[in-house]
PDB file of C-alpha atoms in Angstrom:
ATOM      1  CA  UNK A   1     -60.607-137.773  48.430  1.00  0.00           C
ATOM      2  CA  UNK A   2     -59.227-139.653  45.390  1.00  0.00           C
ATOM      3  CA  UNK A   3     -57.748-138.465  42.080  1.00  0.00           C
ATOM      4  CA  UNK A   4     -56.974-139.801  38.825  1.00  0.00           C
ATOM      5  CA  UNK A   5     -52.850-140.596  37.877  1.00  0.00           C
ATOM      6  CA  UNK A   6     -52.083-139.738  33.884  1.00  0.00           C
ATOM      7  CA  UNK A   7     -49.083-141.202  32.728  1.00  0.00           C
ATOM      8  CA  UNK A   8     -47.518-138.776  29.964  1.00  0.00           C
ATOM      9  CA  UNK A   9     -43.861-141.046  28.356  1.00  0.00           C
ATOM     10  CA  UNK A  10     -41.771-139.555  25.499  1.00  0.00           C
ATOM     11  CA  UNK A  11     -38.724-142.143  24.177  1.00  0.00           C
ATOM     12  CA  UNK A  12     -36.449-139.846  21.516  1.00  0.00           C
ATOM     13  CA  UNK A  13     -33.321-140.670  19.824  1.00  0.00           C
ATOM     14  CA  UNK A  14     -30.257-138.450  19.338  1.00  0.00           C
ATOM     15  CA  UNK A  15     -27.416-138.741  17.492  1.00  0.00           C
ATOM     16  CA  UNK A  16     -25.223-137.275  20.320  1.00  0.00           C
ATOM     17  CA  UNK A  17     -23.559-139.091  23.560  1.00  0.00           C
ATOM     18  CA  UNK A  18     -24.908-139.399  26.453  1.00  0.00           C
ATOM     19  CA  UNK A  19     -22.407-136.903  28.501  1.00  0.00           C
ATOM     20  CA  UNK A  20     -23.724-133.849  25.783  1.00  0.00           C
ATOM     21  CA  UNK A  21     -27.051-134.266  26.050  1.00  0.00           C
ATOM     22  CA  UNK A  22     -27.160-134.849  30.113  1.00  0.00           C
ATOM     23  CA  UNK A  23     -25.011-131.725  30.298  1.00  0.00           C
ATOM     24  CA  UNK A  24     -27.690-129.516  28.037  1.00  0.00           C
ATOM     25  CA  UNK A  25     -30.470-130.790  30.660  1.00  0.00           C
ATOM     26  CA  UNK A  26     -28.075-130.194  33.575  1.00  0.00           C
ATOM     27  CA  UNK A  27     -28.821-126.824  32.825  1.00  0.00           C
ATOM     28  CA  UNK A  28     -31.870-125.643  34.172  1.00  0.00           C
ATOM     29  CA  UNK A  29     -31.753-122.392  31.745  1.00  0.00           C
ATOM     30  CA  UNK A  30     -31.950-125.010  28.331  1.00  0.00           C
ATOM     31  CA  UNK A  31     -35.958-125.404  29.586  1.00  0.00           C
ATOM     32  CA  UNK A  32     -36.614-121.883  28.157  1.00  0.00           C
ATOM     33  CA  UNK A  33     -35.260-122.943  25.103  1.00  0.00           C
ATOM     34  CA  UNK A  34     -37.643-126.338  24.622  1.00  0.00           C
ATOM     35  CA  UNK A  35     -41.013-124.617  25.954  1.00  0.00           C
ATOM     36  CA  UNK A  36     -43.087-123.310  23.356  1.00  0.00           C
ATOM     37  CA  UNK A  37     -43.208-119.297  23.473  1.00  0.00           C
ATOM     38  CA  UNK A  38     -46.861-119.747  24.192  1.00  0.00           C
ATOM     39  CA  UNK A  39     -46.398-120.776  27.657  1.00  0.00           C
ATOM     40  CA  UNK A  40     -44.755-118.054  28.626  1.00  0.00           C
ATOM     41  CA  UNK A  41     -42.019-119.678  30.456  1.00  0.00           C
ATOM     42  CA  UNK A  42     -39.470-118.380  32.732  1.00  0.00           C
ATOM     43  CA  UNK A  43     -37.226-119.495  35.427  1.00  0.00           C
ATOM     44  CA  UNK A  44     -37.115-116.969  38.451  1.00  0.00           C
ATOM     45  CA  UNK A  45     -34.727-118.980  40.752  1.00  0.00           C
ATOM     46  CA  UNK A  46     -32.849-121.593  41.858  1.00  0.00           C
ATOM     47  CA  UNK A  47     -32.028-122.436  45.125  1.00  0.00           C
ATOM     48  CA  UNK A  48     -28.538-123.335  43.854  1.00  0.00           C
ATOM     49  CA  UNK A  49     -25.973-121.897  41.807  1.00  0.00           C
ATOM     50  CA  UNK A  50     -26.248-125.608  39.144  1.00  0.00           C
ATOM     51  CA  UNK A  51     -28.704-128.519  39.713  1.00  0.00           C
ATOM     52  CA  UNK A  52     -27.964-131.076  41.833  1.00  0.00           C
ATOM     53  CA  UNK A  53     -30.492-133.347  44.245  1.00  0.00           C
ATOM     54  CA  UNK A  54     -32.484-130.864  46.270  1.00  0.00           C
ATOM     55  CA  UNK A  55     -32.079-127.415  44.216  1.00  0.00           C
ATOM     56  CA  UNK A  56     -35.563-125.746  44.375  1.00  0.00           C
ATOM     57  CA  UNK A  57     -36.447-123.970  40.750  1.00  0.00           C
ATOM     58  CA  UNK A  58     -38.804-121.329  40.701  1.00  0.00           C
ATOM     59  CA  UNK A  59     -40.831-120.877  37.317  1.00  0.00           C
ATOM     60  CA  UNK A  60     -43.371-118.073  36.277  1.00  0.00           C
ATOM     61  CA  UNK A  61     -45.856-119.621  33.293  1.00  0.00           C
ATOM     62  CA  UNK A  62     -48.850-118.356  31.616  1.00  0.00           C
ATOM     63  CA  UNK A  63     -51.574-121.217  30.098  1.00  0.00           C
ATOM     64  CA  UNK A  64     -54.890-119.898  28.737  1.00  0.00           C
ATOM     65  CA  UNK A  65     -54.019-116.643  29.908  1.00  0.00           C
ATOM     66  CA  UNK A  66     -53.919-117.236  33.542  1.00  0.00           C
ATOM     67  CA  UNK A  67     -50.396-116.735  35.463  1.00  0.00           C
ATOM     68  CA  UNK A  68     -49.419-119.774  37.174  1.00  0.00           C
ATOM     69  CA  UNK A  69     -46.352-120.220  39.561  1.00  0.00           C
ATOM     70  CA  UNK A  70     -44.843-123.274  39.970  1.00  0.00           C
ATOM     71  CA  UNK A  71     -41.728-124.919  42.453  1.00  0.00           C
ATOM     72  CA  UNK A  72     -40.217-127.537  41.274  1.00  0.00           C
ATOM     73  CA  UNK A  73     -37.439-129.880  43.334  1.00  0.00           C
ATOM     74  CA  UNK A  74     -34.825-132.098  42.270  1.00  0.00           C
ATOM     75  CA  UNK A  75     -35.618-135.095  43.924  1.00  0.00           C
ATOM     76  CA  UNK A  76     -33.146-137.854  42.610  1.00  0.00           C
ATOM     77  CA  UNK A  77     -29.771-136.597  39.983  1.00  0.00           C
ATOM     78  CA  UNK A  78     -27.752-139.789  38.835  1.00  0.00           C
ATOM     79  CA  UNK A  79     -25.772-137.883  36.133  1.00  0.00           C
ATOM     80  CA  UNK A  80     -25.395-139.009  33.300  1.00  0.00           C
ATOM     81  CA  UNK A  81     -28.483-141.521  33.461  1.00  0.00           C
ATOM     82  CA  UNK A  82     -31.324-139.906  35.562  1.00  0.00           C
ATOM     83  CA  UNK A  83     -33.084-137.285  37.281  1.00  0.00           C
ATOM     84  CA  UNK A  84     -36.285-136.561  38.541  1.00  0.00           C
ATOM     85  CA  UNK A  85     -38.417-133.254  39.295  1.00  0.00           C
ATOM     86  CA  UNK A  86     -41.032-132.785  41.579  1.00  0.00           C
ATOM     87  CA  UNK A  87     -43.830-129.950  42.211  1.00  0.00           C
ATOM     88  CA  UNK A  88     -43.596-128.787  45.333  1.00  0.00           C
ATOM     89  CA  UNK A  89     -46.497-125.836  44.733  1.00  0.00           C
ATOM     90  CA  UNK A  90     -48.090-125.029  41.150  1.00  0.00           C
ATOM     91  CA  UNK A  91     -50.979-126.310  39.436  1.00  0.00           C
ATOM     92  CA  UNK A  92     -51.067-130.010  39.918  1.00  0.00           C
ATOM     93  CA  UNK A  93     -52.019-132.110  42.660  1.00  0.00           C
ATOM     94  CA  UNK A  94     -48.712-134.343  42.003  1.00  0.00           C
ATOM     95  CA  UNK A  95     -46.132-133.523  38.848  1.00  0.00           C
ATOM     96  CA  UNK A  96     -43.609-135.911  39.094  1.00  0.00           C
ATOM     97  CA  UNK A  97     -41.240-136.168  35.567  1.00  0.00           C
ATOM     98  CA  UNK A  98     -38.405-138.758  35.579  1.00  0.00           C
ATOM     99  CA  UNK A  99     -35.910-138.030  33.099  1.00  0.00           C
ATOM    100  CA  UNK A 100     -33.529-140.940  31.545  1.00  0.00           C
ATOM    101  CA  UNK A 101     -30.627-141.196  29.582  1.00  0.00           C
ATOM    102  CA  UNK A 102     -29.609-144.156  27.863  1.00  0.00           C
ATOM    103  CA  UNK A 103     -26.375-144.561  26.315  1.00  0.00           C
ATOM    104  CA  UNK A 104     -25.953-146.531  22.825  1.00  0.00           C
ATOM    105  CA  UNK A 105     -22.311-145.745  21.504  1.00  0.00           C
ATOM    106  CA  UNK A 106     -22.402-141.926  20.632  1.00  0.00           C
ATOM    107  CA  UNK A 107     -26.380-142.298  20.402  1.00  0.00           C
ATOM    108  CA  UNK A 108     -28.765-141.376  23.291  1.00  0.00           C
ATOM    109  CA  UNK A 109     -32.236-142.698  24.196  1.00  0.00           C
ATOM    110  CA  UNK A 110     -33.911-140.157  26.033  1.00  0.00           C
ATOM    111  CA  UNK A 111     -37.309-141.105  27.592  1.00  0.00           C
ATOM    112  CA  UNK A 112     -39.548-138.454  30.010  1.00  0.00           C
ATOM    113  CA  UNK A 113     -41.676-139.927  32.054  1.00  0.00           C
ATOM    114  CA  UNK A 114     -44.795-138.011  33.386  1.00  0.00           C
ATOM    115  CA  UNK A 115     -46.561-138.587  36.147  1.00  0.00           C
ATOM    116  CA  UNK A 116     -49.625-136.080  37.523  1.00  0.00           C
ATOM    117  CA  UNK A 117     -52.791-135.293  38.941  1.00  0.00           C
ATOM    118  CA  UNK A 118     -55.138-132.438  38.911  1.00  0.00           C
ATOM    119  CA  UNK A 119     -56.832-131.113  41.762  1.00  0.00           C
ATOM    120  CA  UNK A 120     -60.433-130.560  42.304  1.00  0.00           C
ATOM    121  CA  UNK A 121     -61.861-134.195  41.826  1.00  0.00           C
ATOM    122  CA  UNK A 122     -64.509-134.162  38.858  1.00  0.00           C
ATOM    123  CA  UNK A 123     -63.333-130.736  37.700  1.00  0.00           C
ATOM    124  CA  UNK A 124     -60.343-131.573  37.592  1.00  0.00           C
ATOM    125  CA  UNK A 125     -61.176-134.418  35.524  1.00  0.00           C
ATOM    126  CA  UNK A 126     -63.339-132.664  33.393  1.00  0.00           C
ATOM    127  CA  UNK A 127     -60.333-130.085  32.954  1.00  0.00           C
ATOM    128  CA  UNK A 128     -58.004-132.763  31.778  1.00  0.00           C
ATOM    129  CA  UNK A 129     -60.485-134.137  29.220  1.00  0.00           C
ATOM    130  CA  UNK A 130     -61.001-130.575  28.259  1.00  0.00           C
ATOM    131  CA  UNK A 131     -57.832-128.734  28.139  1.00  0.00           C
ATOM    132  CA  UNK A 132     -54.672-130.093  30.068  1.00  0.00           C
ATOM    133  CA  UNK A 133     -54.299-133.912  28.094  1.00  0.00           C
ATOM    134  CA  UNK A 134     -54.118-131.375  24.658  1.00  0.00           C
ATOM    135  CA  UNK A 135     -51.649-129.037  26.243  1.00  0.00           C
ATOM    136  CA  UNK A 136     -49.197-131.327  27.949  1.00  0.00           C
ATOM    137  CA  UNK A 137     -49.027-133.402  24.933  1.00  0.00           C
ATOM    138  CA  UNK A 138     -48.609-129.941  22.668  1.00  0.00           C
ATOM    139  CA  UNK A 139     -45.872-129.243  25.505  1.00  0.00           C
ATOM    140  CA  UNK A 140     -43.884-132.198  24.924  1.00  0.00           C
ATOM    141  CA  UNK A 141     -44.146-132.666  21.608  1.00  0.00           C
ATOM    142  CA  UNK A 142     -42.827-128.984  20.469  1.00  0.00           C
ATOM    143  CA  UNK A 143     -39.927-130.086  23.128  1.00  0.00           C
ATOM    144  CA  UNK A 144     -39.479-133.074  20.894  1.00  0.00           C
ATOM    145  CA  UNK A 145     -39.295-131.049  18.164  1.00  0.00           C
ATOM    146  CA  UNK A 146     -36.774-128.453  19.664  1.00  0.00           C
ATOM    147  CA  UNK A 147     -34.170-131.073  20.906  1.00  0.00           C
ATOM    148  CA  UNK A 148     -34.325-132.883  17.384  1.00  0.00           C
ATOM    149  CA  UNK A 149     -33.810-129.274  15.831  1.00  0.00           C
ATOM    150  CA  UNK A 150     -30.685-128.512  18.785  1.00  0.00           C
ATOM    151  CA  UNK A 151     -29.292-132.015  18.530  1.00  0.00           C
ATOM    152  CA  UNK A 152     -30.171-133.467  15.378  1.00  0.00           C
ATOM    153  CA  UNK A 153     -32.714-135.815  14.640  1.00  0.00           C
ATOM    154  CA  UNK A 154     -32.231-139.165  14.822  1.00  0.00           C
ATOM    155  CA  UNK A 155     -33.462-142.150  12.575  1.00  0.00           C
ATOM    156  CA  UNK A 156     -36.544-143.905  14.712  1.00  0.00           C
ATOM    157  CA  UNK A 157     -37.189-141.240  16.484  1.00  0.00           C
ATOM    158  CA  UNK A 158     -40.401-141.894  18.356  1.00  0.00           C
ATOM    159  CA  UNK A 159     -42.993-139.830  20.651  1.00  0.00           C
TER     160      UNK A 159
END
């Protein structure tokens, strides 16, 4: 069975350090506050008390009104520079977001990168084209527009 890769990547400056803005994503809670209400997101649990490599997160979302559950683990954590979350169960075939930090005096380059699949071959296709393209990119760019509003938006700011 084969399935199509989408490659989602966000670059976004902020006029922060690096060690401030690592630390706000360090905290698994700060998601809540760069999801757009719409989703309906909400962490349930962690499998540890702060995020390190291997903590399990929990999430309960809601897209197009249909209730979706989702596991998520942290596969790699390089504070202040990288980390990387995985589905482990939720609505993807493969949802794999690496997270970097870049450090430019008291300037940060943040850049996601997405990687995922959908399930269900040609409907699954037809879903991206459809629906899930529109809503990851609505996703990410309201979280653009949340961290620029939290952190202060930075001159070449890009997504």
């Amino acid at each position: 069975m084969s399935f199509r890769f989408h490659t989602l990547r966000r670059e976004q400056w902020l006029a922060r350090p690096i060690e401030e803005v690592f630390s706000f994503f360090a905290d698994a809670h700060n998601l809540e506050e760069i999801t757009p209400a719409w989703v309906g997101f909400k962490i349930l649990s962690m499998s540890t008390q702060s995020i390190s490599q291997g903590t399990e997160i929990r999430y309960r979302l809601r897209l197009h009104g249909i209730p979706i559950h989702w596991l998520t683990e942290i596969r790699c954590w390089k504070p202040p520079h990288l980390f990387v979350d995985v589905q482990m169960a939720g609505p993807y075939r493969l949802w794999h977001h690496m997270h970097r930090f870049e450090a430019h005096g008291e300037r940060t380059k943040m850049i996601d990168t997405v990687r995922y699949a959908l399930p269900f071959g040609i409907v699954g296709r037809i879903a991206h084209s459809l629906n899930v393209r529109a809503d990851v990119r609505r996703i990410f760019a309201y979280r653009s527009q949340r961290i620029d509003e939290l952190f202060g938006m930075q001159e070449g700011s890009a997504l």
